[in-house]
XYZ file of C-alpha atoms in Angstrom:
628
model
C -70.501 6.771 19.641
C -68.141 4.742 17.434
C -68.096 5.667 13.772
C -70.237 3.082 11.983
C -72.126 4.853 9.245
C -71.106 2.734 6.277
C -74.001 1.279 4.308
C -72.409 -1.329 2.042
C -74.149 -3.347 -0.590
C -73.604 -6.948 0.361
C -74.609 -10.473 -0.473
C -73.652 -12.555 2.565
C -73.220 -11.400 6.169
C -71.791 -13.849 8.709
C -71.760 -13.196 12.456
C -69.164 -15.319 14.253
C -69.532 -15.878 18.005
C -67.493 -17.411 20.817
C -69.018 -17.526 24.288
C -69.443 -19.132 27.709
C -65.874 -20.261 28.486
C -63.469 -17.313 28.523
C -62.747 -14.338 26.268
C -66.143 -14.245 24.568
C -66.091 -12.341 21.301
C -67.917 -11.526 18.082
C -66.650 -11.049 14.532
C -68.498 -10.008 11.387
C -67.513 -11.034 7.866
C -69.241 -9.393 4.877
C -68.719 -11.083 1.515
C -65.431 -12.483 2.797
C -64.129 -9.176 4.197
C -63.456 -8.945 7.927
C -65.429 -5.848 8.888
C -65.342 -5.881 12.689
C -64.273 -8.010 15.658
C -64.087 -7.375 19.396
C -63.984 -9.157 22.745
C -66.899 -8.699 25.111
C -64.549 -7.779 27.975
C -63.721 -4.458 26.305
C -67.333 -3.336 26.720
C -68.275 -4.891 30.072
C -64.873 -4.096 31.668
C -64.769 -7.631 33.090
C -61.485 -9.249 32.120
C -61.811 -12.493 30.132
C -65.612 -12.070 30.281
C -67.169 -15.443 29.366
C -70.719 -14.146 28.977
C -72.763 -13.945 25.814
C -71.097 -11.194 23.715
C -74.172 -9.009 23.278
C -72.183 -5.770 23.293
C -69.569 -7.064 20.868
C -72.311 -8.276 18.506
C -74.085 -4.907 18.684
C -70.811 -3.152 17.875
C -70.115 -5.435 14.876
C -73.566 -4.815 13.429
C -73.288 -1.066 13.949
C -69.852 -0.945 12.345
C -71.265 -2.761 9.304
C -74.414 -0.642 9.210
C -76.613 -3.726 9.551
C -79.518 -4.835 11.665
C -79.786 -8.371 13.083
C -82.439 -9.190 10.508
C -79.897 -8.698 7.737
C -77.616 -11.509 8.914
C -77.325 -14.471 6.564
C -75.438 -16.835 8.904
C -74.697 -17.035 12.617
C -71.637 -19.224 13.277
C -70.782 -20.547 16.737
C -67.163 -21.551 17.348
C -67.641 -25.041 18.801
C -70.087 -27.909 19.188
C -71.643 -27.817 22.668
C -73.194 -31.295 22.530
C -69.847 -32.902 21.726
C -68.185 -30.914 24.495
C -70.917 -31.997 26.928
C -70.291 -35.602 25.918
C -66.623 -35.195 26.839
C -67.571 -33.620 30.157
C -69.919 -36.478 31.081
C -67.457 -39.174 30.048
C -64.710 -37.544 32.096
C -66.854 -37.220 35.216
C -67.989 -40.837 34.901
C -64.409 -42.020 34.484
C -63.377 -40.350 37.744
C -66.607 -40.816 39.748
C -67.224 -40.278 42.564
C -64.109 -38.084 42.896
C -65.403 -35.391 40.554
C -68.882 -34.964 42.015
C -68.263 -31.476 43.445
C -66.944 -30.190 40.135
C -69.834 -31.899 38.322
C -72.383 -30.300 40.657
C -70.958 -26.819 40.053
C -70.749 -27.257 36.283
C -74.223 -28.633 35.612
C -76.269 -25.467 36.291
C -74.142 -23.539 33.785
C -74.564 -26.228 31.166
C -78.288 -26.640 31.675
C -78.885 -22.892 31.612
C -77.012 -21.828 28.482
C -74.284 -24.057 27.113
C -76.199 -27.242 26.359
C -79.049 -25.466 24.590
C -76.929 -23.189 22.427
C -79.225 -23.371 19.418
C -82.137 -22.189 21.556
C -79.941 -19.510 23.176
C -78.884 -18.137 19.802
C -82.443 -18.162 18.490
C -83.615 -16.227 21.540
C -80.752 -13.735 21.289
C -81.298 -13.228 17.550
C -85.096 -13.110 17.328
C -84.849 -10.503 14.576
C -82.550 -12.787 12.595
C -85.050 -15.596 12.168
C -83.970 -16.167 8.561
C -80.279 -16.553 9.434
C -78.896 -20.078 9.329
C -77.112 -21.358 12.442
C -73.788 -23.129 11.964
C -71.726 -24.884 14.648
C -68.092 -25.471 13.762
C -65.679 -27.731 15.618
C -63.556 -25.812 18.153
C -60.199 -26.629 16.572
C -61.708 -26.223 13.125
C -62.497 -22.639 14.166
C -58.925 -22.145 15.380
C -57.557 -23.595 12.140
C -59.827 -21.384 10.036
C -58.785 -18.293 12.002
C -55.144 -19.175 11.383
C -55.272 -20.001 7.675
C -58.017 -18.004 5.976
C -56.780 -14.493 7.007
C -53.133 -15.527 6.494
C -50.985 -14.265 3.602
C -50.377 -17.784 2.260
C -52.073 -19.639 -0.586
C -51.072 -22.892 1.102
C -49.720 -23.691 4.547
C -49.453 -26.312 7.245
C -51.752 -25.648 10.208
C -51.111 -26.273 13.902
C -53.646 -25.547 16.641
C -52.802 -25.977 20.323
C -54.859 -25.026 23.373
C -56.319 -26.403 26.615
C -59.183 -28.371 25.120
C -62.006 -27.880 22.649
C -64.570 -30.658 22.375
C -62.061 -33.533 22.649
C -59.064 -32.195 20.728
C -56.243 -30.404 22.520
C -53.976 -30.068 19.473
C -54.424 -30.683 15.766
C -52.488 -30.319 12.576
C -53.562 -30.162 8.985
C -53.183 -28.231 5.749
C -54.789 -25.225 4.169
C -54.875 -24.876 0.408
C -56.753 -22.180 -1.468
C -60.133 -21.924 0.225
C -60.073 -25.280 2.062
C -58.647 -26.573 5.310
C -58.196 -30.220 6.292
C -57.309 -31.373 9.782
C -55.351 -34.621 9.619
C -54.405 -35.641 13.164
C -55.251 -34.669 16.718
C -54.161 -35.046 20.320
C -57.066 -35.723 22.668
C -58.068 -34.708 26.189
C -56.811 -35.071 28.892
C -53.361 -34.965 27.253
C -52.940 -31.263 26.586
C -49.995 -28.895 26.263
C -52.245 -25.985 27.184
C -53.471 -27.679 30.360
C -49.945 -28.811 31.239
C -48.744 -25.203 31.028
C -51.799 -24.014 32.969
C -51.034 -26.550 35.715
C -47.663 -24.875 36.280
C -49.332 -21.455 36.005
C -51.643 -22.478 38.846
C -48.841 -24.061 40.884
C -46.721 -20.900 40.639
C -49.583 -18.788 41.997
C -51.006 -17.222 38.828
C -54.547 -17.362 37.531
C -55.364 -20.064 34.946
C -56.494 -18.754 31.537
C -55.011 -15.396 32.466
C -51.562 -15.701 34.020
C -49.868 -18.017 31.533
C -48.070 -15.077 29.939
C -46.696 -14.171 33.383
C -45.182 -17.629 33.678
C -43.582 -17.133 30.268
C -42.223 -13.743 31.404
C -40.876 -15.259 34.623
C -39.029 -18.100 32.860
C -35.853 -16.175 31.873
C -35.128 -15.498 35.551
C -34.763 -19.217 36.221
C -32.871 -22.295 35.100
C -34.680 -25.377 33.689
C -33.646 -27.521 36.644
C -36.916 -29.466 36.629
C -36.910 -30.227 32.896
C -35.808 -33.840 33.276
C -38.084 -34.364 36.287
C -41.087 -33.234 34.221
C -40.228 -35.562 31.341
C -39.522 -38.482 33.668
C -42.689 -38.165 35.741
C -45.398 -36.043 34.123
C -45.398 -37.006 30.475
C -44.119 -39.490 27.958
C -42.946 -37.324 25.053
C -42.534 -38.923 21.624
C -40.193 -37.834 18.837
C -43.127 -36.504 16.784
C -44.248 -34.152 19.583
C -47.195 -36.265 20.701
C -47.279 -37.135 24.388
C -49.131 -38.983 27.096
C -49.630 -37.249 30.455
C -49.504 -39.131 33.756
C -52.825 -38.038 35.222
C -51.843 -39.273 38.684
C -50.188 -35.863 39.146
C -53.121 -33.713 37.967
C -56.558 -32.833 39.283
C -58.253 -30.940 36.449
C -60.315 -33.896 35.222
C -62.119 -34.457 38.492
C -61.453 -31.502 40.771
C -61.462 -27.749 41.136
C -57.676 -27.360 41.034
C -55.108 -28.106 38.361
C -52.647 -30.121 40.468
C -52.734 -32.516 43.407
C -50.638 -33.567 46.414
C -48.477 -35.895 44.361
C -47.553 -33.023 42.033
C -46.832 -30.790 45.022
C -44.597 -33.373 46.656
C -42.670 -33.849 43.414
C -41.830 -30.154 43.158
C -41.135 -29.373 46.789
C -44.245 -27.980 48.414
C -47.771 -26.630 48.020
C -48.786 -24.149 45.308
C -47.550 -20.593 45.807
C -50.090 -18.233 47.325
C -50.995 -15.490 44.841
C -49.201 -12.188 45.524
C -46.659 -13.840 47.843
C -42.900 -13.569 47.272
C -41.624 -15.412 44.233
C -38.854 -17.847 45.117
C -36.062 -19.012 42.853
C -37.860 -22.378 42.770
C -40.823 -20.761 40.992
C -38.520 -19.124 38.470
C -36.849 -22.468 37.807
C -40.229 -24.162 37.432
C -41.275 -21.497 34.922
C -38.033 -21.976 32.979
C -38.499 -25.762 33.027
C -42.079 -25.874 31.721
C -41.225 -23.221 29.155
C -38.376 -25.388 27.873
C -40.699 -28.425 27.760
C -43.275 -26.390 25.812
C -40.692 -25.214 23.317
C -39.373 -28.761 22.841
C -42.889 -30.109 22.221
C -43.679 -27.368 19.696
C -40.376 -27.868 17.883
C -40.969 -31.633 17.640
C -44.534 -31.081 16.469
C -43.346 -28.541 13.908
C -40.762 -30.921 12.475
C -43.333 -33.725 12.241
C -45.950 -31.497 10.624
C -43.383 -30.332 8.078
C -42.349 -33.930 7.384
C -45.920 -34.959 6.705
C -47.174 -31.876 4.843
C -44.001 -30.743 2.995
C -45.300 -27.174 3.318
C -42.901 -24.220 3.553
C -45.408 -22.063 5.439
C -47.001 -22.645 8.845
C -49.984 -20.965 10.511
C -50.769 -21.207 14.231
C -53.761 -20.620 16.491
C -55.101 -21.723 19.865
C -54.100 -20.285 23.227
C -50.659 -21.944 23.203
C -49.855 -19.981 20.022
C -49.684 -16.877 22.239
C -46.424 -18.289 23.638
C -44.274 -15.914 21.627
C -41.002 -17.320 22.985
C -41.822 -20.774 21.588
C -43.039 -19.170 18.354
C -39.718 -17.380 17.951
C -37.754 -20.592 18.404
C -40.039 -22.420 15.973
C -39.363 -19.758 13.355
C -35.593 -19.621 13.933
C -34.907 -23.327 14.483
C -37.819 -25.095 12.827
C -38.121 -26.267 9.249
C -40.644 -23.666 8.035
C -39.628 -20.636 5.985
C -42.533 -18.489 7.158
C -44.926 -18.504 10.110
C -48.142 -16.523 10.576
C -49.971 -16.526 13.907
C -53.582 -15.467 14.428
C -53.418 -12.256 16.560
C -56.471 -13.335 18.582
C -55.118 -16.860 18.905
C -57.236 -17.858 21.932
C -60.960 -18.458 22.175
C -61.804 -14.918 21.031
C -60.315 -15.703 17.625
C -62.672 -18.681 17.336
C -65.475 -16.240 16.528
C -63.525 -14.985 13.523
C -62.531 -18.494 12.498
C -66.119 -19.717 12.561
C -67.248 -16.854 10.308
C -64.352 -17.363 7.872
C -65.025 -21.111 7.812
C -68.609 -20.525 6.683
C -67.566 -18.153 3.902
C -64.695 -20.165 2.439
C -65.279 -23.785 3.400
C -69.056 -24.120 3.477
C -69.953 -21.599 0.772
C -66.858 -22.454 -1.302
C -65.864 -18.812 -1.809
C -62.339 -18.239 -3.154
C -59.345 -16.699 -1.411
C -56.940 -14.416 -3.270
C -53.896 -14.013 -1.010
C -51.434 -11.372 -2.215
C -48.605 -11.791 0.284
C -50.287 -9.738 3.009
C -52.737 -11.003 5.603
C -56.340 -9.780 5.581
C -56.501 -9.109 9.350
C -56.062 -5.339 8.788
C -53.460 -5.070 11.524
C -56.130 -6.601 13.808
C -57.433 -3.037 14.182
C -61.053 -4.182 13.993
C -62.664 -2.555 17.035
C -64.459 0.738 17.716
C -63.019 4.141 16.921
C -64.144 7.603 17.994
C -64.294 10.821 16.006
C -62.545 14.055 16.960
C -65.970 15.690 17.368
C -66.982 13.006 19.857
C -63.742 13.476 21.793
C -64.012 17.273 21.772
C -67.497 17.051 23.255
C -66.289 14.556 25.862
C -63.380 16.782 26.927
C -65.698 19.777 27.191
C -68.051 17.733 29.374
C -65.120 16.739 31.609
C -63.849 20.340 31.664
C -60.438 18.847 30.907
C -57.656 21.202 29.743
C -56.362 20.049 26.386
C -54.453 21.120 23.304
C -56.152 20.573 19.926
C -53.719 19.594 17.154
C -55.608 19.515 13.853
C -52.240 19.418 12.042
C -50.920 15.866 12.362
C -47.266 16.787 11.914
C -47.486 19.198 14.848
C -49.138 16.502 16.984
C -46.497 13.920 16.134
C -43.577 16.297 16.673
C -44.883 17.275 20.118
C -45.492 13.669 21.169
C -42.065 12.612 19.886
C -40.516 15.409 21.953
C -42.402 14.253 25.052
C -41.129 10.707 24.513
C -37.559 11.939 24.107
C -37.907 13.801 27.417
C -38.709 10.534 29.177
C -42.452 11.131 29.464
C -44.913 8.223 29.575
C -47.841 8.709 27.229
C -51.267 7.165 26.844
C -51.869 6.796 23.096
C -55.473 6.437 21.870
C -55.877 6.523 18.087
C -57.976 4.785 15.453
C -59.729 1.448 15.761
C -59.215 -0.695 18.864
C -57.207 -3.913 18.575
C -58.814 -7.368 18.398
C -56.848 -9.825 20.510
C -54.867 -9.612 23.747
C -52.115 -7.258 22.532
C -52.044 -3.468 22.332
C -50.680 -2.746 18.857
C -50.532 1.039 18.768
C -54.201 1.975 19.001
C -54.764 1.614 22.763
C -51.169 1.735 24.034
C -48.998 3.269 26.723
C -45.699 4.253 25.138
C -42.266 5.437 26.271
C -38.608 5.761 25.316
C -36.958 2.330 25.167
C -33.532 3.899 25.828
C -34.595 5.093 29.292
C -33.167 2.736 31.973
C -35.872 3.717 34.498
C -38.771 3.164 32.093
C -39.523 -0.507 32.839
C -39.647 -0.118 36.623
C -41.656 3.118 36.383
C -44.219 1.660 34.001
C -44.633 -1.521 36.046
C -44.929 0.039 39.479
C -46.448 3.497 38.863
C -48.527 2.999 35.714
C -49.537 -0.649 35.521
C -49.361 -1.401 39.293
C -48.118 -4.899 38.514
C -45.247 -7.273 39.241
C -41.818 -5.767 38.668
C -40.491 -8.711 36.636
C -42.964 -8.278 33.782
C -41.140 -7.281 30.556
C -42.304 -4.696 28.050
C -42.381 -5.070 24.305
C -40.559 -2.951 21.744
C -42.171 -1.443 18.712
C -39.616 -1.124 15.927
C -39.957 0.356 12.463
C -40.232 -2.541 10.011
C -37.382 -1.257 7.869
C -35.031 -1.110 10.883
C -35.872 -4.423 12.592
C -32.680 -6.196 11.535
C -30.561 -3.316 12.883
C -31.568 -4.173 16.442
C -32.937 -7.717 16.559
C -31.972 -11.139 15.205
C -34.590 -11.083 12.454
C -34.394 -10.913 8.666
C -34.978 -7.432 7.181
C -38.149 -8.713 5.511
C -39.400 -10.594 8.568
C -42.625 -9.170 9.962
C -44.067 -9.406 13.465
C -46.939 -6.902 13.362
C -48.952 -8.703 16.056
C -46.266 -8.944 18.773
C -46.231 -12.754 18.695
C -42.543 -13.459 18.143
C -39.608 -13.143 20.534
C -36.158 -12.497 19.081
C -32.716 -11.800 20.576
C -31.410 -8.246 20.834
C -28.313 -8.089 18.616
C -25.071 -8.436 20.526
C -23.787 -5.106 19.232
C -26.412 -3.416 21.426
C -25.498 -5.344 24.594
C -23.863 -3.438 27.431
C -20.930 -4.875 29.406
C -21.879 -6.104 32.887
C -19.706 -5.954 35.967
C -19.218 -9.085 38.028
C -21.450 -7.571 40.732
C -24.180 -7.000 38.127
C -23.883 -10.605 36.949
C -24.245 -11.933 40.466
C -27.208 -9.683 41.149
C -28.928 -10.744 37.932
C -28.469 -14.410 38.889
C -29.219 -14.284 42.595
C -31.045 -11.151 43.796
C -34.269 -12.347 45.491
C -36.007 -9.054 44.695
C -36.609 -9.135 40.952
C -36.697 -5.352 40.821
C -32.948 -5.396 41.433
C -32.442 -7.709 38.453
C -34.750 -5.710 36.191
C -33.030 -2.405 36.931
C -29.662 -3.563 35.580
C -29.265 -2.128 32.071
C -28.353 -4.976 29.727
C -28.492 -3.159 26.387
C -28.778 0.268 24.805
C -32.547 -0.390 24.916
C -32.872 -1.355 28.599
C -36.631 -0.819 28.845
C -37.389 -3.645 26.406
C -34.460 -6.044 26.850
C -35.351 -9.038 29.007
C -32.819 -10.643 31.341
C -31.912 -13.220 28.677
C -31.342 -10.446 26.088
C -34.578 -11.225 24.257
C -37.512 -8.998 23.346
C -41.112 -9.515 22.204
C -41.133 -7.702 18.881
C -43.828 -5.670 17.179
C -42.804 -4.468 13.742
C -44.599 -1.285 12.663
C -45.280 -0.423 9.030
C -47.137 2.346 7.231
C -49.909 0.285 5.527
C -51.086 -1.389 8.747
C -50.328 1.174 11.401
C -50.706 4.574 9.746
C -50.405 7.327 12.344
C -48.547 5.107 14.829
C -45.890 4.452 12.179
C -45.632 8.168 11.439
C -45.209 8.895 15.171
C -42.314 6.455 15.330
C -40.759 8.045 12.238
C -40.995 11.436 13.972
C -39.301 9.961 17.054
C -36.578 8.429 14.865
C -35.994 11.773 13.132
C -35.646 13.481 16.505
C -33.508 10.872 18.291
C -32.082 8.506 15.673
C -33.818 5.616 17.495
C -36.500 3.570 15.661
C -37.632 1.700 18.800
C -40.118 2.642 21.538
C -41.761 0.814 24.458
C -45.353 -0.305 23.932
C -47.636 -1.772 26.592
C -51.396 -2.072 26.826
C -53.455 0.943 27.914
C -54.808 -0.345 31.234
C -53.835 -1.068 34.797
C -53.355 -4.547 36.166
C -56.532 -6.623 35.990
C -58.315 -4.109 33.750
C -59.266 -4.887 30.167
C -57.535 -2.625 27.653
C -59.428 0.667 27.386
C -62.044 0.941 24.679
C -63.525 4.443 25.014
C -62.077 7.947 25.510
C -63.732 8.024 28.945
C -61.889 4.857 30.040
C -58.610 6.218 28.681
C -59.091 9.523 30.520
C -59.981 7.782 33.766
C -56.886 5.534 33.544
C -54.719 8.558 32.729
C -55.896 10.426 35.821
C -55.502 7.427 38.141
C -51.901 6.624 37.130
C -48.622 8.499 36.803
C -48.860 8.882 33.042
C -47.479 12.250 31.969
C -49.638 12.869 28.913
C -52.651 11.506 27.084
C -53.229 11.661 23.338
C -56.865 11.223 22.280
C -56.826 11.319 18.486
C -56.011 15.012 17.698
C -55.906 16.199 21.315
C -53.029 16.262 23.820
C -53.669 16.373 27.571
C -50.819 17.030 30.017
C -50.963 15.842 33.599
C -49.557 19.056 35.061
C -52.383 21.034 33.437
C -55.190 18.961 34.933
C -57.436 21.016 37.221
C -58.156 18.117 39.546
C -55.674 15.597 40.881
C -56.714 12.130 41.971
C -56.368 11.394 45.677
C -54.788 8.177 46.897
C -58.204 7.009 48.096
C -59.709 7.641 44.648
C -56.832 5.794 43.015
C -57.295 2.817 45.311
C -61.021 2.798 44.550
C -60.264 2.784 40.828
C -57.761 -0.068 41.108
C -60.092 -2.061 43.358
C -62.617 -2.397 40.504
C -60.416 -4.944 38.777
C -59.620 -8.415 40.063
C -55.922 -9.193 40.100
C -54.989 -11.343 37.115
């Protein structure tokens, strides 16, 4: 079981919860310290699990060494009654067109969502003395962005699909207080606008938005003007009004309607069908619109707040391309983004809001965030793993000496091997940050295609992220030497000195090849596995205080090869939540073409496995997970 034997003395314990929409999660704050946080999907193995986070709550309590009866507060991340009011008003405004959607939604609301106080009381019978607190949805986002941030004061921006009524807000955080000053209201929503194009391009809403962002560099923003002329009236301050005659999400079960489809040249793309250049151009166009809106909002927020720092949260804050532009081109000196920026992070925000805002407890920022690298999930001891490997009768190499372990893994990476890396506490949020990662050599030109097609079993166009040693970031990427991106939420250009010359045939293939695998396989830099087609990369900076052993592994690889950059992608296959346990890591290792698996102090090599997985067994494994 996860290590969770600490028995702290404490005064106030706050359990934060988000549930019943997507990415349910729990977070526990003890006397202002973030002790644990995890998404429910990591335990149930159901991606974006919206259910009540019973497993995540149980983990948080165990990690803290507490029972439910020792909780002081239970904080829920939004206000269900206000959200229900918005739902009813919207259905009435579009009646009778929205009756089918209304009929499907009502049972869910009447069962759990509307009676959240009763639901929480039933779920926490042993915590009868705990006070229940319901924070506003965007208040939770704002709290998650500011309170763990490294800043004593900062402007705040939150952007998502919709909370109760708000779809975007801005405000200020100072000391231990946040104030939200202005909002954009439903149905006018940057998150829902982006999701409409996600749906239209054949990807799953609330899941595939990052695919649309990854697809955008393959296209040209040919529809940019058409979007601004027809879909929304964008103001200079970043506020906008959407023309709802083109959308169906208020009253129907789809995001877009026939008028939208006619405007952009046909019906929505069928999932898994061939991507056309039109879809790439649509992705590029809505990405450019998103970036323009965020830049305008950023300038307006800076004008009104005069703050030099900015913090971001909400699902749109996971758009790392827009974040990178906002940092490079916007008026703020520093930006910090909540690693679990979507609904999962609302659980943490609600708990932090209670501690600082309601209880008036001070913050003492010291230039570093208090998110602990977002390594807030379960970890497993070497004894637990040794027993598991014995039970599996799995050949393995114990490495009690860390330097030996790191030298061997660095050598495997240098040989072009793909490695499953399982070490320390699991990440909170959607990114693998070096605890539950699949890693490889970024210099290897075959690495991206191999990882996509033989490890992840996903679309060939999807880019991979580089991990780079913090002290070497400015040697490879257009970032300041002191600029940090520990949570993989900023995109930056690869420096021109690392670009490779392209032949005219390569240029034509990159611009026109209908099969994106042909475009991806053209080496564009000395780090081809992580360089996107527009010469950008989604950066994770790695430092010793946050990342510990992962940093030391990268130092060993740098010593061996001279290269401070490796490929990092999440430890899972397509549609699967990132692995949580050694068993899940082992099962994923066997079912894919990974070459080696590191489980804490143990190395497993594929060629030494006694049993190989048949194609039928692999297909059965992959079939467990719905395509995202």
